[in-house]
Coordinates of C-alpha atoms and ligand atoms in Angstrom, one line a residue:
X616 CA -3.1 -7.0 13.4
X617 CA -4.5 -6.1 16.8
X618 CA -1.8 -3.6 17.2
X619 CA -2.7 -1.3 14.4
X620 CA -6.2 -1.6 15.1
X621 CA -5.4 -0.4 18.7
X622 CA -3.7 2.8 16.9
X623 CA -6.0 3.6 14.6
X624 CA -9.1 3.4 17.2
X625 CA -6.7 5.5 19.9
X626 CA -5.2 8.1 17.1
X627 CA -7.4 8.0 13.6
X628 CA -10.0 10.1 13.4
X629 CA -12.9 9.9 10.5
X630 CA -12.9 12.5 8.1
X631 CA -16.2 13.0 5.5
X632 CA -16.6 11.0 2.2
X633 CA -15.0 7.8 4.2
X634 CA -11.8 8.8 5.1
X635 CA -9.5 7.6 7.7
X636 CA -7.1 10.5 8.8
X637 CA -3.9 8.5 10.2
X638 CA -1.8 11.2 10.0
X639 CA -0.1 11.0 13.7
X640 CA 1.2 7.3 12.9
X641 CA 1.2 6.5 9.7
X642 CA 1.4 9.5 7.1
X643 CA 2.7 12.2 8.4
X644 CA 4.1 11.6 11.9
X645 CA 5.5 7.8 11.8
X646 CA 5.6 5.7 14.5
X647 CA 8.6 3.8 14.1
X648 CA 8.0 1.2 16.2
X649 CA 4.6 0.1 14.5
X650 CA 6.2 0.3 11.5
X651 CA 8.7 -2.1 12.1
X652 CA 6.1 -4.3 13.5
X653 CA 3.7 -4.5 10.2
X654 CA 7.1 -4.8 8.3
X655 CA 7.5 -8.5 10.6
X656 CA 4.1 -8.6 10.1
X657 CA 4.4 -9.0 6.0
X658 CA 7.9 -10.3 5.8
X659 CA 6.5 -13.7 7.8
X660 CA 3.5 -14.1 5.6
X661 CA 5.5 -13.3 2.3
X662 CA 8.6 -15.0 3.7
X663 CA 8.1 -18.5 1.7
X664 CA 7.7 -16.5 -1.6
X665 CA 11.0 -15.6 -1.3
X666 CA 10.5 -12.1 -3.1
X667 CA 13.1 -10.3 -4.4
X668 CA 12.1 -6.6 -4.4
X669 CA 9.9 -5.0 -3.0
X670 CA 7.6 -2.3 -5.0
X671 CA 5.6 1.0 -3.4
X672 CA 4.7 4.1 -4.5
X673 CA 5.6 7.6 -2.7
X674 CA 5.5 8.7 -0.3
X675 CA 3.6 7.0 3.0
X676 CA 4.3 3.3 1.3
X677 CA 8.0 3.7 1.9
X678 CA 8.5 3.3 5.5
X679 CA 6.2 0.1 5.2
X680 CA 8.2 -0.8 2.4
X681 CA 11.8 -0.2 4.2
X682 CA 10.5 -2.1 7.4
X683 CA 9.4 -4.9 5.7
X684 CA 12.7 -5.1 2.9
X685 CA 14.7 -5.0 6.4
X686 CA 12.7 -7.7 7.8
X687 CA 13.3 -9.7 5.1
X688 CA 16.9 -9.7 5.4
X689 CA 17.4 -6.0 3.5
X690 CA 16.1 -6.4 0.2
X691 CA 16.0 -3.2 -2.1
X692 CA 12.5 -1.5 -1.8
X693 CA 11.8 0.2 -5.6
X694 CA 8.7 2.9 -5.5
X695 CA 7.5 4.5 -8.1
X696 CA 7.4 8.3 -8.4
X697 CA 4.7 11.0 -9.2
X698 CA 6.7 13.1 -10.5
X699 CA 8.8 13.4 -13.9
X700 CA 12.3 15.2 -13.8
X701 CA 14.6 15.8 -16.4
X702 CA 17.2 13.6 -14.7
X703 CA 14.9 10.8 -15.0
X704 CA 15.8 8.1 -17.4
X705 CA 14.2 7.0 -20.8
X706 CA 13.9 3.5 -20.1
X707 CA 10.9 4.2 -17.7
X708 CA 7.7 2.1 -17.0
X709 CA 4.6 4.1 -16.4
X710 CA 1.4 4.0 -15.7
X711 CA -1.6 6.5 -14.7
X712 CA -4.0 6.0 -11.9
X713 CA -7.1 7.4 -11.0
X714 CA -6.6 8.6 -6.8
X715 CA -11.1 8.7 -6.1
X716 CA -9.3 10.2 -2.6
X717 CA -7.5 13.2 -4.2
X718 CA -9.9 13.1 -7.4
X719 CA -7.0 13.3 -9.9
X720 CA -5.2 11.1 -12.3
X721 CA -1.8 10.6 -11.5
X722 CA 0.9 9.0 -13.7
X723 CA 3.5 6.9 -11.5
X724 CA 7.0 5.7 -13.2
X725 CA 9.3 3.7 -12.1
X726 CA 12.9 2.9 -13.7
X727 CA 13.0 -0.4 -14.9
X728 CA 16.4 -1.0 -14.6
X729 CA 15.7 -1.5 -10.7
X730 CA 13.2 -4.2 -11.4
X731 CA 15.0 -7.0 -13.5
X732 CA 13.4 -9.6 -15.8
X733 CA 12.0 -12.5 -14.3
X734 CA 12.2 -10.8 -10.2
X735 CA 9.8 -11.8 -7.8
X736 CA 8.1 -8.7 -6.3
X737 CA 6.2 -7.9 -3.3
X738 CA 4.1 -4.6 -3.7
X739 CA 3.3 -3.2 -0.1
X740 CA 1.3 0.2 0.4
X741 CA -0.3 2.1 3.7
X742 CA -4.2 2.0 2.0
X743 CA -6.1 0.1 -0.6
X744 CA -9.2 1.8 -1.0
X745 CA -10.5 1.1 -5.2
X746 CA -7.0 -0.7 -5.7
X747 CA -5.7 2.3 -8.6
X748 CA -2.2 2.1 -6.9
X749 CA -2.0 -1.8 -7.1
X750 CA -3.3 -1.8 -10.5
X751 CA -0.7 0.8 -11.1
X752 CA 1.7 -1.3 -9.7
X753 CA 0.8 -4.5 -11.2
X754 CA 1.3 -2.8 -14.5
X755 CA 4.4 -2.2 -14.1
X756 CA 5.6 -5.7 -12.7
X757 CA 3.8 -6.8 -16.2
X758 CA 6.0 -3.9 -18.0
X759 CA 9.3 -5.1 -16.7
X760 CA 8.5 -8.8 -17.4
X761 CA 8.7 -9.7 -13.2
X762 CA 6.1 -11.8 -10.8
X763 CA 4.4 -10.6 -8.9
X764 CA 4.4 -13.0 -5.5
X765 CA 2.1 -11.0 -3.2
X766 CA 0.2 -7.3 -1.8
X767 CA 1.1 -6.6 1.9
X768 CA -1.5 -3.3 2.8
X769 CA -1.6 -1.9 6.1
X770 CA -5.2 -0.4 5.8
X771 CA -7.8 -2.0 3.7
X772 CA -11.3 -0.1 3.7
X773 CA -13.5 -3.0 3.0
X774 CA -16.0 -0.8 1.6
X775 CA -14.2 0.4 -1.9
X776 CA -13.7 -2.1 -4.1
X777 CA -10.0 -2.5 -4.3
X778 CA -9.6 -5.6 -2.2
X779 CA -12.5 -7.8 -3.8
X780 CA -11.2 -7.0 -7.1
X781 CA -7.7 -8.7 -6.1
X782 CA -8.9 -11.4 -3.9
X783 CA -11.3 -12.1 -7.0
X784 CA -8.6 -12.5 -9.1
X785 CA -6.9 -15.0 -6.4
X786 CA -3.9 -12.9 -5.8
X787 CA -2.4 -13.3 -2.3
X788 CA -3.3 -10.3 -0.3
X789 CA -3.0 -9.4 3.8
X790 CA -4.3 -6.7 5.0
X791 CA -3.3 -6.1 8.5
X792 CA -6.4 -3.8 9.2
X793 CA -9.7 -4.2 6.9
X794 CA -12.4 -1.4 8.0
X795 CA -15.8 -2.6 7.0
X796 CA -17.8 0.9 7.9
X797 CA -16.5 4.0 9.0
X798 CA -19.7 6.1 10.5
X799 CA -20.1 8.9 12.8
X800 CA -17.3 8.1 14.5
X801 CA -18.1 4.7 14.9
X802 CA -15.3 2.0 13.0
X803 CA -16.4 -1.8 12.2
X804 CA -13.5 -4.3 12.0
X805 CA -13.6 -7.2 9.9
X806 CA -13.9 -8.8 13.2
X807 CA -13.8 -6.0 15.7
X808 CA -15.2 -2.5 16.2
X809 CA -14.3 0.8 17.8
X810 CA -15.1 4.6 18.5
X811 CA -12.2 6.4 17.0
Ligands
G4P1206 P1 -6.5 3.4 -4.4 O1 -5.1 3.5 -4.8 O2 -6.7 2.1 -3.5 O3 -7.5 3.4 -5.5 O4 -6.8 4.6 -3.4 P2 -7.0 6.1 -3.8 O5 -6.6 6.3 -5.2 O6 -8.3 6.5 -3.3 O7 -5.9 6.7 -2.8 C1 -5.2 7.8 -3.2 C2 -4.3 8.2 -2.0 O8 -5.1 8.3 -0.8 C3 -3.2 7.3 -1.6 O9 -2.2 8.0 -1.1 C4 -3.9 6.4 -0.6 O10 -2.9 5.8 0.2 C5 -4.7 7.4 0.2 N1 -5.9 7.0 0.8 C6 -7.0 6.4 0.4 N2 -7.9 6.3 1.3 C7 -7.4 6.9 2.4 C8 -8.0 7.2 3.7 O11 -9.1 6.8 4.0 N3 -7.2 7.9 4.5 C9 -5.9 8.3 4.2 N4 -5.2 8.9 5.1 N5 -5.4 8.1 3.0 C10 -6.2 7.4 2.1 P3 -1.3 9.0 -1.9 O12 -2.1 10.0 -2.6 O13 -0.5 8.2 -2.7 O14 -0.6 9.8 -0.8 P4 0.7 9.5 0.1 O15 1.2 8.1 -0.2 O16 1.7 10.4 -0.4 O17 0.3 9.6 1.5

């Protein structure tokens, strides 16, 4: 999506260890108007599978989520917390993930009264980097007995292993921004590249 690409070249900056700091646009500050546009952005490829929820994790993968729920005519979004409180209830899915970013394992649960049997869910996130949150995710479409129908990511870095793994397993995956290398300053595209 040459429109996030344009953002993240004009406002990312590269951080050591291959990260991508987007914080002005996309975790932190949001840029509302962006947002909204990846949300059209996945609601028309994901449109035809006629999801039914739409699953995240907190906290950056909401907005996305929302835009994209709204997009598809205001489905409920679901995302799964990081956090256990005593108000939470005992019918919980859960699963832990390993963040290779923040270098922790992380248990995420979600209720699974909001994900009925037999739903077709959408998972959309802001990064796939090794794929941890997906796998997360897709754990816990298996737990509640729902489909999966498709991944909507906003940035994909192309050089973890997240998005081979998925696309290897032939589930339907768009990634509106896949960074190849991320160098010195110097950002490679799929199919474009940029100084950021
Ligand atoms: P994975 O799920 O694909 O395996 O990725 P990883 O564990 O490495 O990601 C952990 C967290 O770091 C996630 O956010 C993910 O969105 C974020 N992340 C991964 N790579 C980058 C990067 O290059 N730049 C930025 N800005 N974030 C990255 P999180 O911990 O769940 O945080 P948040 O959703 O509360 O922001």
């Amino acid at each position: 999506m040459d429109a996030l690409k344009k953002v993240i070249v004009s406002k990312g900056s590269s951080l050591n260890g291959g990260i991508i700091k987007v914080d002005s646009f996309l975790n932190h500050r949001l840029d509302s108007g962006l947002i909204f546009q990846m949300g059209e952005a996945f609601a028309a490829r994901f449109l035809q599978e006629q999801p039914d929820i739409i699953l995240t994790v907190e906290a950056s993968g909401i907005a996305l989520a929302l835009a994209t729920a709204h997009a598809l005519g205001d489905i409920p979004v679901v995302y799964a917390k990081k956090s256990h409180a005593s108000n939470q209830n005992s019918d919980m899915a859960k699963e832990t993930i390993y963040s290779f970013t923040h270098q922790q394992e992380c248990v995420i649960r979600v209720d699974l009264h909001y994900i009925p049997k037999g739903s077709k869910v959408l998972i959309i996130d802001d990064f796939l980097a090794n794929g941890e949150a997906v796998r997360g995710l897709m754990g816990i479409i298996k737990q509640a007995n729902a489909k999966l129908v498709g991944i909507g990511i906003a940035i994909e870095k192309g050089f973890q292993q997240g998005g081979k793994m998925l696309r290897a397993q032939g589930l339907p995956l768009l990634s509106l921004a896949v960074i190849d290398e991320l160098k010195d300053g110097h950002i490679r595209f799929r199919d474009t590249e940029g100084e950021i």
